[in-house]
PDB file of C-alpha atoms in Angstrom:
ATOM      1  CA  MET L   5       8.549  29.978   4.600  1.00 41.00           C
ATOM      2  CA  LEU L   6       5.739  29.190   7.074  1.00 44.00           C
ATOM      3  CA  ARG L   7       6.717  28.951  10.754  1.00 47.00           C
ATOM      4  CA  THR L   8       5.402  25.595  12.042  1.00 51.00           C
ATOM      5  CA  THR L   9       5.203  23.593  15.214  1.00 68.00           C
ATOM      6  CA  ALA L  10       7.779  20.781  15.162  1.00 86.00           C
ATOM      7  CA  SER L  11       6.668  17.178  14.710  1.00 93.00           C
ATOM      8  CA  ARG L  12       7.299  14.744  17.421  1.00 95.00           C
ATOM      9  CA  VAL L  13       7.838  10.980  17.659  1.00 96.00           C
ATOM     10  CA  LEU L  14       4.705   9.080  18.999  1.00 97.00           C
ATOM     11  CA  ASP L  15       4.572   6.136  21.305  1.00 96.00           C
ATOM     12  CA  ASP L  16       1.916   3.679  22.515  1.00 96.00           C
ATOM     13  CA  ASN L  17       0.515   6.362  24.810  1.00 95.00           C
ATOM     14  CA  ASP L  18      -0.753   8.038  21.675  1.00 96.00           C
ATOM     15  CA  ARG L  19      -2.320   4.933  20.231  1.00 97.00           C
ATOM     16  CA  ASP L  20      -6.024   5.721  20.733  1.00 97.00           C
ATOM     17  CA  GLU L  21      -5.592   9.249  19.469  1.00 97.00           C
ATOM     18  CA  VAL L  22      -3.661   7.988  16.342  1.00 98.00           C
ATOM     19  CA  LEU L  23      -6.326   5.448  15.542  1.00 98.00           C
ATOM     20  CA  ALA L  24      -9.071   8.022  15.936  1.00 97.00           C
ATOM     21  CA  LEU L  25      -7.215  10.272  13.450  1.00 97.00           C
ATOM     22  CA  LEU L  26      -6.604   7.386  11.079  1.00 98.00           C
ATOM     23  CA  ASP L  27     -10.259   6.451  11.196  1.00 96.00           C
ATOM     24  CA  ILE L  28     -11.249   9.761   9.761  1.00 96.00           C
ATOM     25  CA  ASP L  29     -10.297   8.259   6.317  1.00 97.00           C
ATOM     26  CA  PRO L  30     -10.344   4.476   6.779  1.00 97.00           C
ATOM     27  CA  VAL L  31      -9.798   3.784   3.121  1.00 98.00           C
ATOM     28  CA  GLY L  32      -6.988   6.169   2.373  1.00 97.00           C
ATOM     29  CA  ASN L  33      -5.225   5.326   5.644  1.00 98.00           C
ATOM     30  CA  VAL L  34      -5.763   1.555   5.670  1.00 98.00           C
ATOM     31  CA  PHE L  35      -1.986   0.706   5.277  1.00 97.00           C
ATOM     32  CA  VAL L  36      -0.968   2.790   8.207  1.00 98.00           C
ATOM     33  CA  ALA L  37      -3.995   1.909  10.320  1.00 98.00           C
ATOM     34  CA  SER L  38      -3.311  -1.825   9.774  1.00 97.00           C
ATOM     35  CA  ARG L  39       0.176  -1.503  11.058  1.00 96.00           C
ATOM     36  CA  VAL L  40      -0.728   0.458  14.109  1.00 98.00           C
ATOM     37  CA  ARG L  41      -3.711  -1.946  14.933  1.00 97.00           C
ATOM     38  CA  SER L  42      -1.377  -4.984  14.538  1.00 96.00           C
ATOM     39  CA  VAL L  43       1.734  -3.741  16.443  1.00 97.00           C
ATOM     40  CA  GLY L  44       1.118  -0.426  18.177  1.00 97.00           C
ATOM     41  CA  LEU L  45       3.553   2.436  17.917  1.00 97.00           C
ATOM     42  CA  ASN L  46       6.735   1.150  19.405  1.00 96.00           C
ATOM     43  CA  PRO L  47       9.259   1.760  16.542  1.00 95.00           C
ATOM     44  CA  ALA L  48      10.902  -1.692  17.055  1.00 93.00           C
ATOM     45  CA  ARG L  49       7.521  -3.416  16.308  1.00 94.00           C
ATOM     46  CA  LEU L  50       6.253  -0.807  13.945  1.00 95.00           C
ATOM     47  CA  GLY L  51       9.207  -1.018  11.634  1.00 92.00           C
ATOM     48  CA  GLY L  52       9.652   2.709  11.729  1.00 96.00           C
ATOM     49  CA  GLN L  53       8.422   5.805  13.620  1.00 97.00           C
ATOM     50  CA  MET L  54       5.086   7.479  13.714  1.00 98.00           C
ATOM     51  CA  TRP L  55       5.475  11.223  13.747  1.00 98.00           C
ATOM     52  CA  GLY L  56       2.679  13.465  15.014  1.00 98.00           C
ATOM     53  CA  PHE L  57       1.768  17.095  14.356  1.00 97.00           C
ATOM     54  CA  GLY L  58      -0.020  18.764  17.190  1.00 92.00           C
ATOM     55  CA  PRO L  59       0.018  18.448  21.031  1.00 88.00           C
ATOM     56  CA  ARG L  60      -1.042  15.300  22.880  1.00 86.00           C
ATOM     57  CA  GLY L  61      -4.804  15.368  22.841  1.00 90.00           C
ATOM     58  CA  GLY L  62      -4.823  17.664  19.836  1.00 92.00           C
ATOM     59  CA  LEU L  63      -3.025  15.772  17.086  1.00 95.00           C
ATOM     60  CA  THR L  64      -4.141  16.851  13.598  1.00 96.00           C
ATOM     61  CA  SER L  65      -1.651  14.973  11.383  1.00 98.00           C
ATOM     62  CA  LEU L  66       0.522  11.966  11.292  1.00 98.00           C
ATOM     63  CA  CYS L  67       3.418  10.592   9.088  1.00 98.00           C
ATOM     64  CA  TYR L  68       4.497   7.001   9.021  1.00 98.00           C
ATOM     65  CA  ALA L  69       8.245   6.940   8.578  1.00 98.00           C
ATOM     66  CA  GLY L  70       9.332   3.399   7.893  1.00 96.00           C
ATOM     67  CA  ALA L  71      10.191   1.492   4.676  1.00 93.00           C
ATOM     68  CA  ASN L  72       7.677   4.032   3.276  1.00 96.00           C
ATOM     69  CA  LEU L  73       7.078   7.720   4.177  1.00 98.00           C
ATOM     70  CA  VAL L  74       3.242   8.059   4.419  1.00 98.00           C
ATOM     71  CA  PRO L  75       1.700  11.521   5.394  1.00 98.00           C
ATOM     72  CA  VAL L  76      -1.811  11.224   6.917  1.00 98.00           C
ATOM     73  CA  ASN L  77      -4.317  14.032   7.099  1.00 97.00           C
ATOM     74  CA  ALA L  78      -1.356  16.436   6.517  1.00 97.00           C
ATOM     75  CA  GLY L  79      -2.052  20.091   5.577  1.00 94.00           C
ATOM     76  CA  THR L  80       0.686  22.531   4.571  1.00 95.00           C
ATOM     77  CA  ASP L  81       2.089  23.235   8.055  1.00 96.00           C
ATOM     78  CA  ALA L  82       2.256  19.572   8.929  1.00 97.00           C
ATOM     79  CA  VAL L  83       3.835  18.590   5.670  1.00 97.00           C
ATOM     80  CA  TYR L  84       6.520  21.283   6.285  1.00 97.00           C
ATOM     81  CA  ALA L  85       7.259  19.924   9.783  1.00 97.00           C
ATOM     82  CA  PHE L  86       7.422  16.371   8.567  1.00 98.00           C
ATOM     83  CA  ALA L  87       9.684  17.387   5.629  1.00 98.00           C
ATOM     84  CA  GLU L  88      12.047  19.152   8.139  1.00 97.00           C
ATOM     85  CA  ARG L  89      12.314  16.023  10.369  1.00 97.00           C
ATOM     86  CA  ALA L  90      12.820  13.832   7.230  1.00 97.00           C
ATOM     87  CA  ARG L  91      15.478  16.196   5.926  1.00 97.00           C
ATOM     88  CA  LYS L  92      17.445  16.045   9.291  1.00 95.00           C
ATOM     89  CA  GLN L  93      17.106  12.309   9.553  1.00 93.00           C
ATOM     90  CA  GLY L  94      18.163  11.673   6.010  1.00 95.00           C
ATOM     91  CA  ARG L  95      16.392   9.276   3.576  1.00 96.00           C
ATOM     92  CA  ARG L  96      15.719   5.886   5.037  1.00 94.00           C
ATOM     93  CA  CYS L  97      12.666   5.041   3.011  1.00 96.00           C
ATOM     94  CA  SER L  98      12.315   3.348  -0.387  1.00 93.00           C
ATOM     95  CA  SER L  99       9.188   5.474  -1.318  1.00 97.00           C
ATOM     96  CA  ILE L 100       6.927   8.342  -0.331  1.00 98.00           C
ATOM     97  CA  VAL L 101       3.343   7.452  -0.849  1.00 98.00           C
ATOM     98  CA  GLY L 102       0.024   8.853   0.057  1.00 98.00           C
ATOM     99  CA  PRO L 103      -2.681  11.516  -0.933  1.00 97.00           C
ATOM    100  CA  ALA L 104      -1.240  13.378  -3.996  1.00 98.00           C
ATOM    101  CA  ASP L 105      -1.634  16.787  -2.572  1.00 97.00           C
ATOM    102  CA  ALA L 106       0.308  16.043   0.612  1.00 98.00           C
ATOM    103  CA  VAL L 107       3.035  13.920  -1.083  1.00 98.00           C
ATOM    104  CA  GLU L 108       3.698  16.529  -3.821  1.00 98.00           C
ATOM    105  CA  VAL L 109       4.443  19.249  -1.256  1.00 98.00           C
ATOM    106  CA  LEU L 110       6.523  16.797   0.799  1.00 98.00           C
ATOM    107  CA  TRP L 111       8.627  16.002  -2.133  1.00 98.00           C
ATOM    108  CA  GLU L 112       9.041  19.642  -3.174  1.00 98.00           C
ATOM    109  CA  ARG L 113      10.587  20.129   0.212  1.00 97.00           C
ATOM    110  CA  LEU L 114      12.800  17.002   0.207  1.00 98.00           C
ATOM    111  CA  GLU L 115      14.041  16.720  -3.358  1.00 97.00           C
ATOM    112  CA  PRO L 116      16.706  19.538  -2.898  1.00 97.00           C
ATOM    113  CA  HIS L 117      18.168  17.542  -0.113  1.00 97.00           C
ATOM    114  CA  TRP L 118      17.461  13.921  -1.139  1.00 97.00           C
ATOM    115  CA  GLY L 119      18.276  14.188  -4.758  1.00 95.00           C
ATOM    116  CA  ALA L 120      16.352  12.955  -7.733  1.00 95.00           C
ATOM    117  CA  ALA L 121      13.866  10.040  -7.418  1.00 96.00           C
ATOM    118  CA  ARG L 122      14.188   6.963  -9.488  1.00 95.00           C
ATOM    119  CA  ALA L 123      10.519   7.360 -10.604  1.00 95.00           C
ATOM    120  CA  ILE L 124       7.477   9.547  -9.740  1.00 97.00           C
ATOM    121  CA  ARG L 125       3.954   8.355 -10.111  1.00 97.00           C
ATOM    122  CA  TRP L 126       2.134  11.724 -10.066  1.00 97.00           C
ATOM    123  CA  ALA L 127      -1.367  10.455 -10.170  1.00 97.00           C
ATOM    124  CA  GLN L 128      -2.603   6.962  -8.950  1.00 98.00           C
ATOM    125  CA  PRO L 129      -6.457   6.748  -8.693  1.00 98.00           C
ATOM    126  CA  LEU L 130      -7.569   5.258  -5.339  1.00 98.00           C
ATOM    127  CA  MET L 131     -10.478   3.054  -6.039  1.00 98.00           C
ATOM    128  CA  VAL L 132     -13.074   1.144  -3.884  1.00 98.00           C
ATOM    129  CA  ALA L 133     -15.627  -1.648  -4.105  1.00 98.00           C
ATOM    130  CA  THR L 134     -18.322  -2.046  -1.451  1.00 98.00           C
ATOM    131  CA  GLU L 135     -20.353  -4.851  -3.134  1.00 97.00           C
ATOM    132  CA  PRO L 136     -19.485  -7.972  -4.985  1.00 97.00           C
ATOM    133  CA  SER L 137     -18.566  -7.538  -8.696  1.00 97.00           C
ATOM    134  CA  PRO L 138     -21.509  -7.520 -11.167  1.00 95.00           C
ATOM    135  CA  LEU L 139     -19.436  -9.899 -13.261  1.00 96.00           C
ATOM    136  CA  PRO L 140     -18.880 -13.592 -12.517  1.00 97.00           C
ATOM    137  CA  ALA L 141     -15.996 -14.443 -10.207  1.00 98.00           C
ATOM    138  CA  ASP L 142     -13.402 -17.008 -11.396  1.00 98.00           C
ATOM    139  CA  PRO L 143     -14.123 -20.094  -9.490  1.00 98.00           C
ATOM    140  CA  LEU L 144     -10.467 -21.233  -9.799  1.00 98.00           C
ATOM    141  CA  VAL L 145      -9.156 -18.247  -7.816  1.00 98.00           C
ATOM    142  CA  ARG L 146      -8.502 -19.373  -4.270  1.00 98.00           C
ATOM    143  CA  ARG L 147      -6.213 -18.870  -1.288  1.00 98.00           C
ATOM    144  CA  VAL L 148      -2.671 -19.912  -1.904  1.00 98.00           C
ATOM    145  CA  ARG L 149      -1.409 -22.917   0.152  1.00 98.00           C
ATOM    146  CA  PRO L 150       1.865 -22.793   1.995  1.00 97.00           C
ATOM    147  CA  ASP L 151       3.198 -25.719  -0.032  1.00 97.00           C
ATOM    148  CA  GLU L 152       2.659 -23.518  -3.206  1.00 98.00           C
ATOM    149  CA  PHE L 153       5.152 -20.823  -2.094  1.00 98.00           C
ATOM    150  CA  ASP L 154       7.680 -21.806  -4.657  1.00 97.00           C
ATOM    151  CA  ILE L 155       5.131 -21.582  -7.471  1.00 98.00           C
ATOM    152  CA  LEU L 156       3.794 -18.153  -6.348  1.00 98.00           C
ATOM    153  CA  LEU L 157       7.117 -16.412  -5.580  1.00 98.00           C
ATOM    154  CA  PRO L 158       8.368 -16.027  -9.193  1.00 97.00           C
ATOM    155  CA  ALA L 159       5.016 -14.418 -10.129  1.00 98.00           C
ATOM    156  CA  CYS L 160       5.349 -12.058  -7.117  1.00 98.00           C
ATOM    157  CA  VAL L 161       8.914 -11.115  -8.111  1.00 97.00           C
ATOM    158  CA  ALA L 162       7.744 -10.550 -11.721  1.00 96.00           C
ATOM    159  CA  MET L 163       4.847  -8.347 -10.602  1.00 96.00           C
ATOM    160  CA  PHE L 164       7.117  -6.323  -8.222  1.00 95.00           C
ATOM    161  CA  THR L 165       9.708  -5.826 -10.921  1.00 95.00           C
ATOM    162  CA  GLU L 166       7.213  -4.835 -13.535  1.00 93.00           C
ATOM    163  CA  GLU L 167       5.416  -2.438 -11.280  1.00 91.00           C
ATOM    164  CA  VAL L 168       8.304  -0.833  -9.297  1.00 89.00           C
ATOM    165  CA  GLY L 169      11.115  -1.096 -11.960  1.00 88.00           C
ATOM    166  CA  VAL L 170      13.640  -2.918  -9.672  1.00 91.00           C
ATOM    167  CA  SER L 171      13.757  -6.524  -8.434  1.00 93.00           C
ATOM    168  CA  PRO L 172      12.772  -7.137  -4.813  1.00 92.00           C
ATOM    169  CA  GLU L 173      15.709  -9.586  -4.733  1.00 90.00           C
ATOM    170  CA  LEU L 174      18.253  -6.776  -4.733  1.00 86.00           C
ATOM    171  CA  GLY L 175      19.919  -5.635  -1.552  1.00 79.00           C
ATOM    172  CA  ASP L 176      19.240  -8.510   0.894  1.00 86.00           C
ATOM    173  CA  GLY L 177      18.844 -11.120  -1.851  1.00 86.00           C
ATOM    174  CA  GLY L 178      15.087 -11.080  -1.468  1.00 87.00           C
ATOM    175  CA  ALA L 179      14.974 -12.277   2.099  1.00 93.00           C
ATOM    176  CA  LEU L 180      12.569  -9.714   3.445  1.00 92.00           C
ATOM    177  CA  TYR L 181      10.387  -9.922   0.341  1.00 94.00           C
ATOM    178  CA  ARG L 182      10.120 -13.664   0.507  1.00 95.00           C
ATOM    179  CA  SER L 183       9.264 -13.400   4.131  1.00 96.00           C
ATOM    180  CA  ARG L 184       6.434 -11.067   3.331  1.00 95.00           C
ATOM    181  CA  VAL L 185       5.036 -13.404   0.497  1.00 97.00           C
ATOM    182  CA  ALA L 186       5.249 -16.317   2.839  1.00 98.00           C
ATOM    183  CA  GLU L 187       3.439 -14.328   5.683  1.00 97.00           C
ATOM    184  CA  LEU L 188       0.555 -13.376   3.377  1.00 98.00           C
ATOM    185  CA  ILE L 189       0.065 -16.927   2.375  1.00 98.00           C
ATOM    186  CA  ARG L 190       0.311 -18.141   5.969  1.00 98.00           C
ATOM    187  CA  ILE L 191      -2.480 -15.695   7.164  1.00 97.00           C
ATOM    188  CA  GLY L 192      -4.750 -16.556   4.265  1.00 97.00           C
ATOM    189  CA  ARG L 193      -4.515 -13.141   2.374  1.00 98.00           C
ATOM    190  CA  SER L 194      -2.765 -14.422  -0.925  1.00 98.00           C
ATOM    191  CA  TYR L 195      -4.982 -15.446  -3.788  1.00 98.00           C
ATOM    192  CA  ALA L 196      -4.240 -16.946  -7.110  1.00 98.00           C
ATOM    193  CA  ARG L 197      -5.413 -19.209 -10.017  1.00 98.00           C
ATOM    194  CA  ILE L 198      -2.720 -21.758 -10.587  1.00 98.00           C
ATOM    195  CA  GLU L 199      -2.840 -24.194 -13.501  1.00 97.00           C
ATOM    196  CA  GLY L 200      -0.240 -26.898 -14.235  1.00 95.00           C
ATOM    197  CA  GLY L 201       2.238 -25.232 -11.762  1.00 96.00           C
ATOM    198  CA  ARG L 202       1.929 -21.780 -13.415  1.00 97.00           C
ATOM    199  CA  VAL L 203       0.251 -18.731 -11.823  1.00 98.00           C
ATOM    200  CA  VAL L 204      -2.399 -17.476 -14.199  1.00 98.00           C
ATOM    201  CA  PHE L 205      -3.666 -14.627 -11.882  1.00 98.00           C
ATOM    202  CA  LYS L 206      -2.649 -13.571  -8.483  1.00 98.00           C
ATOM    203  CA  ALA L 207      -3.464 -10.769  -5.982  1.00 98.00           C
ATOM    204  CA  GLU L 208      -2.841 -10.205  -2.223  1.00 98.00           C
ATOM    205  CA  ILE L 209      -4.829  -8.459   0.441  1.00 98.00           C
ATOM    206  CA  GLY L 210      -1.995  -6.526   1.925  1.00 97.00           C
ATOM    207  CA  ALA L 211      -3.571  -4.305   4.618  1.00 98.00           C
ATOM    208  CA  VAL L 212      -6.680  -4.986   6.758  1.00 98.00           C
ATOM    209  CA  THR L 213      -8.652  -3.159   9.429  1.00 98.00           C
ATOM    210  CA  PRO L 214     -12.233  -3.593  10.702  1.00 97.00           C
ATOM    211  CA  HIS L 215     -13.263  -0.742   8.206  1.00 98.00           C
ATOM    212  CA  ALA L 216     -11.404  -1.523   4.998  1.00 98.00           C
ATOM    213  CA  CYS L 217      -8.760  -3.651   3.242  1.00 98.00           C
ATOM    214  CA  GLN L 218      -6.404  -3.083   0.332  1.00 98.00           C
ATOM    215  CA  ILE L 219      -5.611  -5.316  -2.569  1.00 98.00           C
ATOM    216  CA  GLN L 220      -2.075  -5.320  -3.824  1.00 97.00           C
ATOM    217  CA  GLY L 221       0.149  -7.223  -6.218  1.00 97.00           C
ATOM    218  CA  VAL L 222      -2.410  -7.803  -8.959  1.00 98.00           C
ATOM    219  CA  TRP L 223      -0.743  -9.684 -11.720  1.00 98.00           C
ATOM    220  CA  VAL L 224      -1.671 -11.837 -14.865  1.00 98.00           C
ATOM    221  CA  HIS L 225       0.846 -14.083 -16.576  1.00 98.00           C
ATOM    222  CA  PRO L 226       1.929 -12.070 -19.642  1.00 97.00           C
ATOM    223  CA  ASP L 227       1.080 -14.913 -22.108  1.00 97.00           C
ATOM    224  CA  LEU L 228      -2.460 -14.814 -20.830  1.00 97.00           C
ATOM    225  CA  ARG L 229      -3.311 -11.170 -20.743  1.00 95.00           C
ATOM    226  CA  GLY L 230      -6.313  -9.755 -22.600  1.00 93.00           C
ATOM    227  CA  ARG L 231      -8.489 -12.871 -21.864  1.00 95.00           C
ATOM    228  CA  GLY L 232     -10.500 -11.401 -18.931  1.00 96.00           C
ATOM    229  CA  HIS L 233      -8.469 -12.949 -16.247  1.00 97.00           C
ATOM    230  CA  ALA L 234      -7.914  -9.861 -14.332  1.00 97.00           C
ATOM    231  CA  VAL L 235     -11.688  -9.031 -14.196  1.00 98.00           C
ATOM    232  CA  SER L 236     -12.862 -12.427 -13.042  1.00 98.00           C
ATOM    233  CA  GLY L 237      -9.959 -12.829 -10.775  1.00 98.00           C
ATOM    234  CA  MET L 238     -10.465  -9.540  -9.089  1.00 98.00           C
ATOM    235  CA  ALA L 239     -14.212 -10.452  -8.826  1.00 98.00           C
ATOM    236  CA  ALA L 240     -13.178 -13.400  -6.811  1.00 98.00           C
ATOM    237  CA  VAL L 241     -10.798 -11.599  -4.703  1.00 98.00           C
ATOM    238  CA  VAL L 242     -13.334  -8.770  -3.847  1.00 98.00           C
ATOM    239  CA  LYS L 243     -15.902 -11.354  -2.936  1.00 97.00           C
ATOM    240  CA  HIS L 244     -13.516 -13.155  -0.501  1.00 97.00           C
ATOM    241  CA  ALA L 245     -12.415  -9.797   0.907  1.00 98.00           C
ATOM    242  CA  LEU L 246     -16.029  -8.673   1.557  1.00 98.00           C
ATOM    243  CA  ASP L 247     -16.923 -11.920   3.011  1.00 97.00           C
ATOM    244  CA  TYR L 248     -13.904 -12.396   5.349  1.00 97.00           C
ATOM    245  CA  PHE L 249     -12.151  -9.190   5.962  1.00 98.00           C
ATOM    246  CA  ALA L 250     -13.756  -5.786   5.664  1.00 98.00           C
ATOM    247  CA  PRO L 251     -16.898  -3.912   4.279  1.00 98.00           C
ATOM    248  CA  VAL L 252     -14.805  -1.796   1.814  1.00 98.00           C
ATOM    249  CA  VAL L 253     -12.137  -3.152  -0.555  1.00 98.00           C
ATOM    250  CA  SER L 254      -9.663  -0.582  -1.994  1.00 98.00           C
ATOM    251  CA  LEU L 255      -6.587  -0.415  -4.184  1.00 98.00           C
ATOM    252  CA  TYR L 256      -4.675   2.209  -6.154  1.00 97.00           C
ATOM    253  CA  VAL L 257      -3.380   1.981  -9.604  1.00 97.00           C
ATOM    254  CA  ASN L 258      -1.147   4.045 -12.018  1.00 96.00           C
ATOM    255  CA  ASP L 259      -3.121   6.442 -14.072  1.00 96.00           C
ATOM    256  CA  TYR L 260      -1.413   5.455 -17.283  1.00 95.00           C
ATOM    257  CA  ASN L 261      -2.430   1.777 -16.782  1.00 95.00           C
ATOM    258  CA  ALA L 262      -5.473   1.926 -18.746  1.00 95.00           C
ATOM    259  CA  PRO L 263      -6.057  -1.774 -19.040  1.00 94.00           C
ATOM    260  CA  ALA L 264      -5.883  -2.300 -15.343  1.00 96.00           C
ATOM    261  CA  ARG L 265      -8.109   0.698 -14.617  1.00 97.00           C
ATOM    262  CA  ALA L 266     -10.676  -0.523 -17.062  1.00 96.00           C
ATOM    263  CA  ALA L 267     -10.538  -4.089 -15.493  1.00 96.00           C
ATOM    264  CA  TYR L 268     -11.007  -2.684 -12.051  1.00 98.00           C
ATOM    265  CA  ARG L 269     -13.963  -0.629 -13.171  1.00 97.00           C
ATOM    266  CA  ARG L 270     -15.593  -3.768 -14.800  1.00 97.00           C
ATOM    267  CA  ALA L 271     -14.971  -5.703 -11.477  1.00 97.00           C
ATOM    268  CA  GLY L 272     -17.004  -3.057  -9.651  1.00 97.00           C
ATOM    269  CA  PHE L 273     -14.492  -0.520  -8.415  1.00 98.00           C
ATOM    270  CA  VAL L 274     -15.038   3.306  -8.494  1.00 98.00           C
ATOM    271  CA  GLU L 275     -12.516   6.057  -8.082  1.00 97.00           C
ATOM    272  CA  VAL L 276     -12.665   8.073  -4.848  1.00 98.00           C
ATOM    273  CA  GLY L 277      -9.297   9.867  -4.646  1.00 97.00           C
ATOM    274  CA  THR L 278      -5.774  10.240  -5.967  1.00 98.00           C
ATOM    275  CA  PHE L 279      -2.533   8.953  -4.505  1.00 98.00           C
ATOM    276  CA  MET L 280       1.122   9.786  -5.527  1.00 98.00           C
ATOM    277  CA  SER L 281       4.195   7.770  -5.115  1.00 98.00           C
ATOM    278  CA  VAL L 282       7.851   8.857  -5.263  1.00 98.00           C
ATOM    279  CA  LEU L 283      10.111   5.785  -5.760  1.00 97.00           C
ATOM    280  CA  PHE L 284      13.951   5.743  -4.898  1.00 94.00           C
TER     281      PHE L 284
END
C-alpha cells in the first residue's frame, strides 16, 4: 500500500486555489466548479465538504464530498487519501462520479467497506459542443415557465427513474428533487417542448461557470421517440446555452445508450473523455 499524505477539509480561505485547480479542466470539473463559484467552500452552503490533497499553496487534487463523491485531478496517492477519509466517515453520498480512471480506483478502495453498489456505469462518454448544431433547432423548445412546474415534474421524475433506476420521490417524498426542478425553472435553465399539456422533449442546464455548462436530464416522451425530437431539441438547447451561458456545452451519457449517443453526435457533440458512476 502506498504511503500518502492525508487529505484535509478545505474552507473559504482555499477558494482561489481551488478554483484555479478546477479551471485546469473546466469541462470535466464544471459541476464542482459551479458549486464553488456559487456558494464557496463553507460546508453548510456547499452541501458537503471539499477535501484537498496537498498543502495550502500546493494543492494538487480535490474531492467534493456531498450528495455525490467527485474526485478532481486525482492521481493514485490522492485517490488513496480520499478513499481513506471516505472510509472513516462512512458512506453519505448517493453516487461516486467523475473521471473513470480516478473513480475506478476510488471504488476499488471503498467497495470492501461500503458494500456492493446498486449499479455501476463503467464508461460514460463525456461530450462537448462549442458551436451551434449543424442541424435545425426545434423552434418549439423554450424555457419552461414557473406556472408549468406541474406539467414538467412528471417528465423529470420519469427521466430520473429511467436513468438512475430508482424514483427521486423515495426517501423525503421527493421534496428535495421538486425543489431542484423548481429552482432550475426559476433561474431559466429548464427547457422543454410542451404540447397540449404534455412534455415532448426536455433538458436542463444543471451546472454553469464562465467557461462551460453541462446539460442534464435529457428526455423524450416514450410515445414520441424515434422521430428526431432529441436531435432538434438538443440543437435548440445548445444554441441557448452558447448564447446565454458559456462557450462550451457538455454532457455525459452511458456508453450503452447508442440512440442517445447518436443523437448527441448529430446535434454537434464530440467525445472528449470518459466518466464513470457508481450508484447506491
